[in-house]
mmCIF file of C-alpha atoms in Angstrom:
data_model
loop_
_atom_site.group_PDB
_atom_site.id
_atom_site.type_symbol
_atom_site.label_atom_id
_atom_site.label_comp_id
_atom_site.label_asym_id
_atom_site.label_seq_id
_atom_site.Cartn_x
_atom_site.Cartn_y
_atom_site.Cartn_z
ATOM 1 C CA MET A 1 -27.799 8.744 3.081
ATOM 2 C CA ALA A 2 -29.780 6.699 5.573
ATOM 3 C CA GLU A 3 -27.855 5.483 8.605
ATOM 4 C CA MET A 4 -26.383 2.063 7.955
ATOM 5 C CA THR A 5 -27.090 -0.680 10.451
ATOM 6 C CA THR A 6 -23.861 -2.440 11.463
ATOM 7 C CA VAL A 7 -23.755 -6.002 12.698
ATOM 8 C CA SER A 8 -21.016 -8.287 13.998
ATOM 9 C CA THR A 9 -18.648 -9.848 11.490
ATOM 10 C CA ALA A 10 -17.876 -13.291 12.840
ATOM 11 C CA SER A 11 -15.483 -15.382 10.814
ATOM 12 C CA ALA A 12 -17.106 -17.382 8.039
ATOM 13 C CA SER A 13 -16.244 -19.039 4.763
ATOM 14 C CA LEU A 14 -16.398 -16.250 2.206
ATOM 15 C CA THR A 15 -16.293 -16.238 -1.574
ATOM 16 C CA ASP A 16 -13.092 -14.582 -2.766
ATOM 17 C CA HIS A 17 -13.480 -11.797 -5.296
ATOM 18 C CA ALA A 18 -11.262 -11.615 -8.349
ATOM 19 C CA SER A 19 -7.770 -10.257 -7.766
ATOM 20 C CA ALA A 20 -7.389 -6.501 -8.053
ATOM 21 C CA PRO A 21 -5.510 -5.096 -11.046
ATOM 22 C CA PRO A 22 -1.822 -4.290 -10.575
ATOM 23 C CA ILE A 23 -1.038 -1.116 -8.684
ATOM 24 C CA ILE A 24 0.601 1.448 -10.960
ATOM 25 C CA SER A 25 2.526 4.694 -10.551
ATOM 26 C CA HIS A 26 0.243 7.519 -9.507
ATOM 27 C CA ALA A 27 -0.049 10.745 -7.580
ATOM 28 C CA GLY A 28 -2.552 11.112 -4.756
ATOM 29 C CA PHE A 29 -3.122 12.120 -1.153
ATOM 30 C CA VAL A 30 -2.656 10.467 2.224
ATOM 31 C CA GLY A 31 -4.748 12.475 4.638
ATOM 32 C CA SER A 32 -4.200 15.975 3.241
ATOM 33 C CA THR A 33 -0.585 15.464 2.155
ATOM 34 C CA PRO A 34 0.243 15.047 -1.548
ATOM 35 C CA PHE A 35 2.647 12.259 -2.433
ATOM 36 C CA LYS A 36 3.723 10.041 -5.285
ATOM 37 C CA ILE A 37 4.184 6.274 -5.180
ATOM 38 C CA SER A 38 6.386 4.542 -7.694
ATOM 39 C CA VAL A 39 5.715 0.989 -8.849
ATOM 40 C CA PRO A 40 5.663 -1.059 -5.607
ATOM 41 C CA SER A 41 7.748 -4.125 -4.937
ATOM 42 C CA ARG A 42 6.152 -7.547 -4.818
ATOM 43 C CA VAL A 43 6.002 -7.240 -1.018
ATOM 44 C CA SER A 44 4.162 -3.899 -1.200
ATOM 45 C CA THR A 45 1.804 -5.124 -3.910
ATOM 46 C CA ALA A 46 0.952 -8.207 -1.861
ATOM 47 C CA ALA A 47 0.292 -6.048 1.207
ATOM 48 C CA TYR A 48 -1.917 -3.613 -0.704
ATOM 49 C CA ASN A 49 -3.855 -6.420 -2.366
ATOM 50 C CA GLY A 50 -4.271 -7.974 1.077
ATOM 51 C CA TYR A 51 -6.042 -4.828 2.259
ATOM 52 C CA LEU A 52 -8.293 -4.938 -0.818
ATOM 53 C CA ASP A 53 -9.154 -8.599 -0.317
ATOM 54 C CA ARG A 54 -9.839 -8.302 3.425
ATOM 55 C CA GLY A 55 -11.940 -5.180 2.901
ATOM 56 C CA ARG A 56 -14.108 -6.948 0.339
ATOM 57 C CA LYS A 57 -14.496 -10.003 2.573
ATOM 58 C CA PHE A 58 -15.541 -7.754 5.441
ATOM 59 C CA ILE A 59 -18.254 -6.114 3.316
ATOM 60 C CA THR A 60 -19.372 -9.491 1.932
ATOM 61 C CA GLN A 61 -19.768 -10.858 5.454
ATOM 62 C CA LEU A 62 -21.606 -7.721 6.528
ATOM 63 C CA CYS A 63 -24.065 -8.179 3.647
ATOM 64 C CA ILE A 64 -24.553 -11.870 4.477
ATOM 65 C CA GLU A 65 -25.542 -10.941 8.021
ATOM 66 C CA ARG A 66 -27.770 -8.079 6.845
ATOM 67 C CA ARG A 67 -29.718 -10.549 4.719
ATOM 68 C CA MET A 68 -29.930 -13.091 7.538
ATOM 69 C CA LEU A 69 -31.336 -10.419 9.872
ATOM 70 C CA ALA A 70 -33.563 -8.935 7.137
ATOM 71 C CA VAL A 71 -32.209 -5.463 7.866
ATOM 72 C CA GLU A 72 -34.340 -2.676 6.422
ATOM 73 C CA ASP A 73 -32.624 0.687 6.786
ATOM 74 C CA GLY A 74 -32.892 2.140 3.293
ATOM 75 C CA ILE A 75 -29.567 0.651 2.200
ATOM 76 C CA ASP A 76 -29.590 -1.554 -0.914
ATOM 77 C CA THR A 77 -27.567 -4.553 0.290
ATOM 78 C CA ASN A 78 -26.844 -5.721 -3.256
ATOM 79 C CA VAL A 79 -25.293 -2.362 -4.135
ATOM 80 C CA LEU A 80 -23.396 -2.288 -0.850
ATOM 81 C CA GLU A 81 -21.957 -5.753 -1.555
ATOM 82 C CA SER A 82 -20.325 -4.516 -4.770
ATOM 83 C CA SER A 83 -19.169 -1.208 -3.289
ATOM 84 C CA LEU A 84 -15.486 -2.178 -3.126
ATOM 85 C CA VAL A 85 -15.372 -4.220 -6.344
ATOM 86 C CA GLY A 86 -14.984 -2.580 -9.741
ATOM 87 C CA ALA A 87 -16.334 0.907 -10.335
ATOM 88 C CA PRO A 88 -17.246 2.769 -7.121
ATOM 89 C CA ASN A 89 -20.905 3.274 -6.246
ATOM 90 C CA ARG A 90 -22.881 5.389 -3.803
ATOM 91 C CA TYR A 91 -21.844 3.190 -0.845
ATOM 92 C CA SER A 92 -18.107 2.908 -1.570
ATOM 93 C CA VAL A 93 -17.109 5.675 0.845
ATOM 94 C CA ALA A 94 -19.337 4.277 3.600
ATOM 95 C CA ALA A 95 -17.856 0.805 3.041
ATOM 96 C CA LEU A 96 -14.316 2.162 3.364
ATOM 97 C CA GLU A 97 -15.252 4.006 6.545
ATOM 98 C CA LEU A 98 -16.849 0.896 8.039
ATOM 99 C CA TYR A 99 -13.791 -1.196 7.206
ATOM 100 C CA VAL A 100 -11.296 1.303 8.668
ATOM 101 C CA THR A 101 -13.463 1.736 11.778
ATOM 102 C CA LYS A 102 -13.682 -2.037 12.230
ATOM 103 C CA LYS A 103 -9.903 -2.539 11.960
ATOM 104 C CA CYS A 104 -8.613 0.536 13.802
ATOM 105 C CA CYS A 105 -11.352 1.273 16.346
ATOM 106 C CA ASP A 106 -13.030 -2.067 17.070
ATOM 107 C CA GLU A 107 -9.927 -4.266 16.683
ATOM 108 C CA GLY A 108 -7.460 -1.629 17.908
ATOM 109 C CA LEU A 109 -5.010 -1.883 15.011
ATOM 110 C CA SER A 110 -2.538 0.928 14.431
ATOM 111 C CA SER A 111 -2.893 4.076 12.358
ATOM 112 C CA GLU A 112 -0.538 2.439 9.842
ATOM 113 C CA THR A 113 -3.400 0.061 9.042
ATOM 114 C CA ALA A 114 -5.700 2.994 8.273
ATOM 115 C CA THR A 115 -3.072 4.536 6.016
ATOM 116 C CA GLY A 116 -2.405 1.184 4.350
ATOM 117 C CA ILE A 117 -6.110 0.731 3.578
ATOM 118 C CA GLN A 118 -6.296 4.287 2.255
ATOM 119 C CA VAL A 119 -3.276 3.870 -0.024
ATOM 120 C CA ALA A 120 -4.377 0.431 -1.266
ATOM 121 C CA PHE A 121 -7.810 1.642 -2.355
ATOM 122 C CA LEU A 122 -6.389 4.908 -3.650
ATOM 123 C CA CYS A 123 -4.097 2.901 -5.929
ATOM 124 C CA TYR A 124 -6.916 0.544 -6.901
ATOM 125 C CA TYR A 125 -9.414 3.208 -7.920
ATOM 126 C CA ASN A 126 -6.741 5.226 -9.712
ATOM 127 C CA ALA A 127 -5.751 2.149 -11.724
ATOM 128 C CA ILE A 128 -9.112 0.785 -12.870
ATOM 129 C CA MET A 129 -10.783 1.726 -16.142
ATOM 130 C CA GLY A 130 -7.808 3.619 -17.493
ATOM 131 C CA GLY A 131 -7.690 6.120 -14.639
ATOM 132 C CA GLN A 132 -11.346 7.126 -15.006
ATOM 133 C CA TYR A 133 -11.728 7.524 -11.233
ATOM 134 C CA GLU A 134 -8.661 9.628 -10.509
ATOM 135 C CA GLY A 135 -9.247 13.054 -9.017
ATOM 136 C CA PRO A 136 -11.611 14.668 -6.476
ATOM 137 C CA TYR A 137 -14.580 12.623 -5.311
ATOM 138 C CA HIS A 138 -18.189 13.573 -6.011
ATOM 139 C CA LEU A 139 -21.446 11.647 -5.608
ATOM 140 C CA ASP A 140 -24.652 12.640 -7.369
ATOM 141 C CA GLU A 141 -27.200 11.680 -4.713
ATOM 142 C CA ASP A 142 -30.086 11.529 -7.185
ATOM 143 C CA SER A 143 -28.503 9.263 -9.780
ATOM 144 C CA GLY A 144 -25.922 7.535 -7.557
ATOM 145 C CA MET A 145 -23.229 8.339 -10.125
ATOM 146 C CA VAL A 146 -19.720 8.646 -8.722
ATOM 147 C CA THR A 147 -16.862 10.657 -10.177
ATOM 148 C CA GLY A 148 -13.356 10.705 -8.765
ATOM 149 C CA ASN A 149 -11.660 8.516 -6.190
ATOM 150 C CA PRO A 150 -13.673 7.512 -3.071
ATOM 151 C CA THR A 151 -10.544 7.787 -0.925
ATOM 152 C CA HIS A 152 -10.605 11.539 -1.641
ATOM 153 C CA ALA A 153 -14.022 11.884 -0.002
ATOM 154 C CA PRO A 154 -13.745 14.478 2.826
ATOM 155 C CA SER A 155 -15.453 12.236 5.369
ATOM 156 C CA PHE A 156 -13.067 9.336 4.717
ATOM 157 C CA LYS A 157 -9.977 11.557 4.783
ATOM 158 C CA HIS A 158 -11.212 13.098 8.038
ATOM 159 C CA LEU A 159 -11.605 9.615 9.560
ATOM 160 C CA VAL A 160 -8.044 8.621 8.622
ATOM 161 C CA ARG A 161 -6.675 11.922 9.959
ATOM 162 C CA ALA A 162 -8.555 11.433 13.221
ATOM 163 C CA ILE A 163 -7.121 7.935 13.664
ATOM 164 C CA ASN A 164 -3.620 9.222 12.910
ATOM 165 C CA ALA A 165 -4.047 12.086 15.395
ATOM 166 C CA LYS A 166 -5.275 9.698 18.083
ATOM 167 C CA SER A 167 -2.275 7.465 17.439
ATOM 168 C CA ARG A 168 0.163 10.395 17.664
ATOM 169 C CA ASN A 169 -1.391 11.522 20.943
ATOM 170 C CA ALA A 170 -1.153 8.008 22.355
ATOM 171 C CA ARG A 171 2.514 7.763 21.361
ATOM 172 C CA SER A 172 3.334 11.143 22.889
ATOM 173 C CA GLN A 173 1.855 10.057 26.225
ATOM 174 C CA VAL A 174 4.106 7.009 26.429
ATOM 175 C CA ALA A 175 7.216 8.780 25.091
ATOM 176 C CA PRO A 176 9.072 8.654 28.472
ATOM 177 C CA ASN A 177 8.891 4.843 28.340
ATOM 178 C CA ARG A 178 9.620 4.583 24.627
ATOM 179 C CA ARG A 179 11.481 1.426 23.649
ATOM 180 C CA ASN A 180 11.641 2.056 19.923
ATOM 181 C CA ALA A 181 13.347 4.833 18.001
ATOM 182 C CA ARG A 182 11.490 8.096 17.404
ATOM 183 C CA ALA A 183 10.910 8.916 13.743
ATOM 184 C CA ILE A 184 13.620 11.240 12.423
ATOM 185 C CA SER A 185 12.536 14.651 11.174
ATOM 186 C CA GLY A 186 13.554 16.156 7.843
ATOM 187 C CA LYS A 187 15.834 18.702 9.531
ATOM 188 C CA GLU A 188 17.526 15.987 11.568
ATOM 189 C CA LEU A 189 18.049 13.867 8.467
ATOM 190 C CA VAL A 190 19.721 16.783 6.641
ATOM 191 C CA ALA A 191 21.876 17.501 9.703
ATOM 192 C CA VAL A 192 23.094 13.887 9.884
ATOM 193 C CA ILE A 193 23.941 13.793 6.177
ATOM 194 C CA ASN A 194 25.779 17.135 6.400
ATOM 195 C CA TRP A 195 27.757 15.865 9.387
ATOM 196 C CA SER A 196 28.601 12.611 7.606
ATOM 197 C CA GLU A 197 29.791 14.456 4.490
ATOM 198 C CA SER A 198 31.924 16.742 6.649
ATOM 199 C CA VAL A 199 33.761 13.632 7.884
ATOM 200 C CA VAL A 200 33.857 11.784 4.532
ATOM 201 C CA SER A 201 32.807 13.649 1.405
ATOM 202 C CA GLN A 202 30.965 12.038 -1.497
ATOM 203 C CA GLU A 203 34.030 12.659 -3.651
ATOM 204 C CA GLU A 204 36.189 10.664 -1.244
ATOM 205 C CA VAL A 205 33.650 7.841 -1.208
ATOM 206 C CA GLU A 206 33.622 7.693 -5.003
ATOM 207 C CA ALA A 207 37.425 7.849 -5.172
ATOM 208 C CA ALA A 208 37.777 5.063 -2.621
ATOM 209 C CA ILE A 209 35.680 2.747 -4.774
ATOM 210 C CA GLU A 210 38.316 2.860 -7.503
ATOM 211 C CA TYR A 211 41.402 3.556 -5.393
ATOM 212 C CA PRO A 212 40.919 2.209 -1.852
ATOM 213 C CA PRO A 213 43.201 3.900 0.696
ATOM 214 C CA GLU A 214 45.980 1.774 2.161
ATOM 215 C CA ASP A 215 45.099 2.833 5.701
ATOM 216 C CA GLN A 216 42.671 0.175 6.970
ATOM 217 C CA ALA A 217 41.176 2.492 9.568
ATOM 218 C CA ARG A 218 40.435 5.084 6.887
ATOM 219 C CA GLN A 219 38.877 2.399 4.706
ATOM 220 C CA ALA A 220 36.559 1.390 7.549
ATOM 221 C CA LEU A 221 35.599 5.022 8.202
ATOM 222 C CA ILE A 222 34.825 5.648 4.520
ATOM 223 C CA LEU A 223 32.700 2.480 4.349
ATOM 224 C CA LYS A 224 30.797 3.494 7.472
ATOM 225 C CA HIS A 225 29.887 6.914 6.131
ATOM 226 C CA ALA A 226 29.132 5.585 2.649
ATOM 227 C CA ARG A 227 26.530 3.357 4.261
ATOM 228 C CA ILE A 228 25.102 6.209 6.328
ATOM 229 C CA GLN A 229 24.770 8.507 3.334
ATOM 230 C CA ALA A 230 23.282 5.817 1.092
ATOM 231 C CA LEU A 231 20.813 4.451 3.653
ATOM 232 C CA PHE A 232 19.532 7.854 4.789
ATOM 233 C CA ARG A 233 18.979 9.080 1.244
ATOM 234 C CA TYR A 234 17.391 5.835 0.047
ATOM 235 C CA GLY A 235 15.293 5.527 3.185
ATOM 236 C CA PHE A 236 13.858 9.008 2.682
ATOM 237 C CA PHE A 237 13.163 8.262 -1.002
ATOM 238 C CA VAL A 238 11.021 5.193 -0.242
ATOM 239 C CA TRP A 239 9.534 6.313 3.074
ATOM 240 C CA THR A 240 5.990 6.135 1.650
ATOM 241 C CA GLN A 241 6.462 2.438 0.896
ATOM 242 C CA ASN A 242 6.855 1.322 4.492
ATOM 243 C CA TYR A 243 6.703 -2.360 3.516
ATOM 244 C CA GLU A 244 9.886 -2.010 1.447
ATOM 245 C CA LEU A 245 12.024 0.115 3.752
ATOM 246 C CA PRO A 246 12.318 -2.447 6.598
ATOM 247 C CA ASP A 247 13.642 -4.959 4.043
ATOM 248 C CA VAL A 248 16.496 -2.737 2.826
ATOM 249 C CA ARG A 249 19.904 -4.376 3.188
ATOM 250 C CA TRP A 250 23.408 -3.117 2.451
ATOM 251 C CA GLU A 251 23.642 -5.223 -0.705
ATOM 252 C CA HIS A 252 20.686 -3.265 -2.130
ATOM 253 C CA MET A 253 22.630 -0.001 -2.066
#
């Protein structure tokens, strides 16, 4: 594909595209890791749809400026403008790459933004047209016909992995001055749960629900470990939906 000329994307009044269809349960990949997302909460759906909307506005503004500058680089601006709306076309992968590069490289947003964009468009393309665009990506250069999900394109997945790797390296360099908690590993999570159950077993937790012990100190200890065991298990279960996990409260358990 001919090299695409990029131009600045100053803020402007843009025409909003129609809302994306609801995000549904699906299996897919983030980077090279398989995962499954259940039906998101309203918060997650709003966040994902926000990525879709901002990505489309970015491409719309890019196309407006291309027309104003009469850019001639072999790219059909009309096709590019619809690259993130409806069925994918030959420029959908390039549009995703431009959007992620703009947000994470030019604006300096975190790798979580890159992953959020990837997941949002993965969900979107998996959901449209009865799942017609699920699966590995392929573009027929001659006809422009696309099969599969553009977020599975090797070049796009490589870009997201590179941004994630850069972010991990940056975090490792500032680790001595870390002010926030390091992410817990799977082995550490299992170790904490095993320790908690060695202090208060699940059987004792379940028994205490129906027959609370008279000893107030024991009651407090059982409640503490019931919370630990519930939060760690639930937190691991929804770790892919990072917009939901920070909102978890004890009353949700």
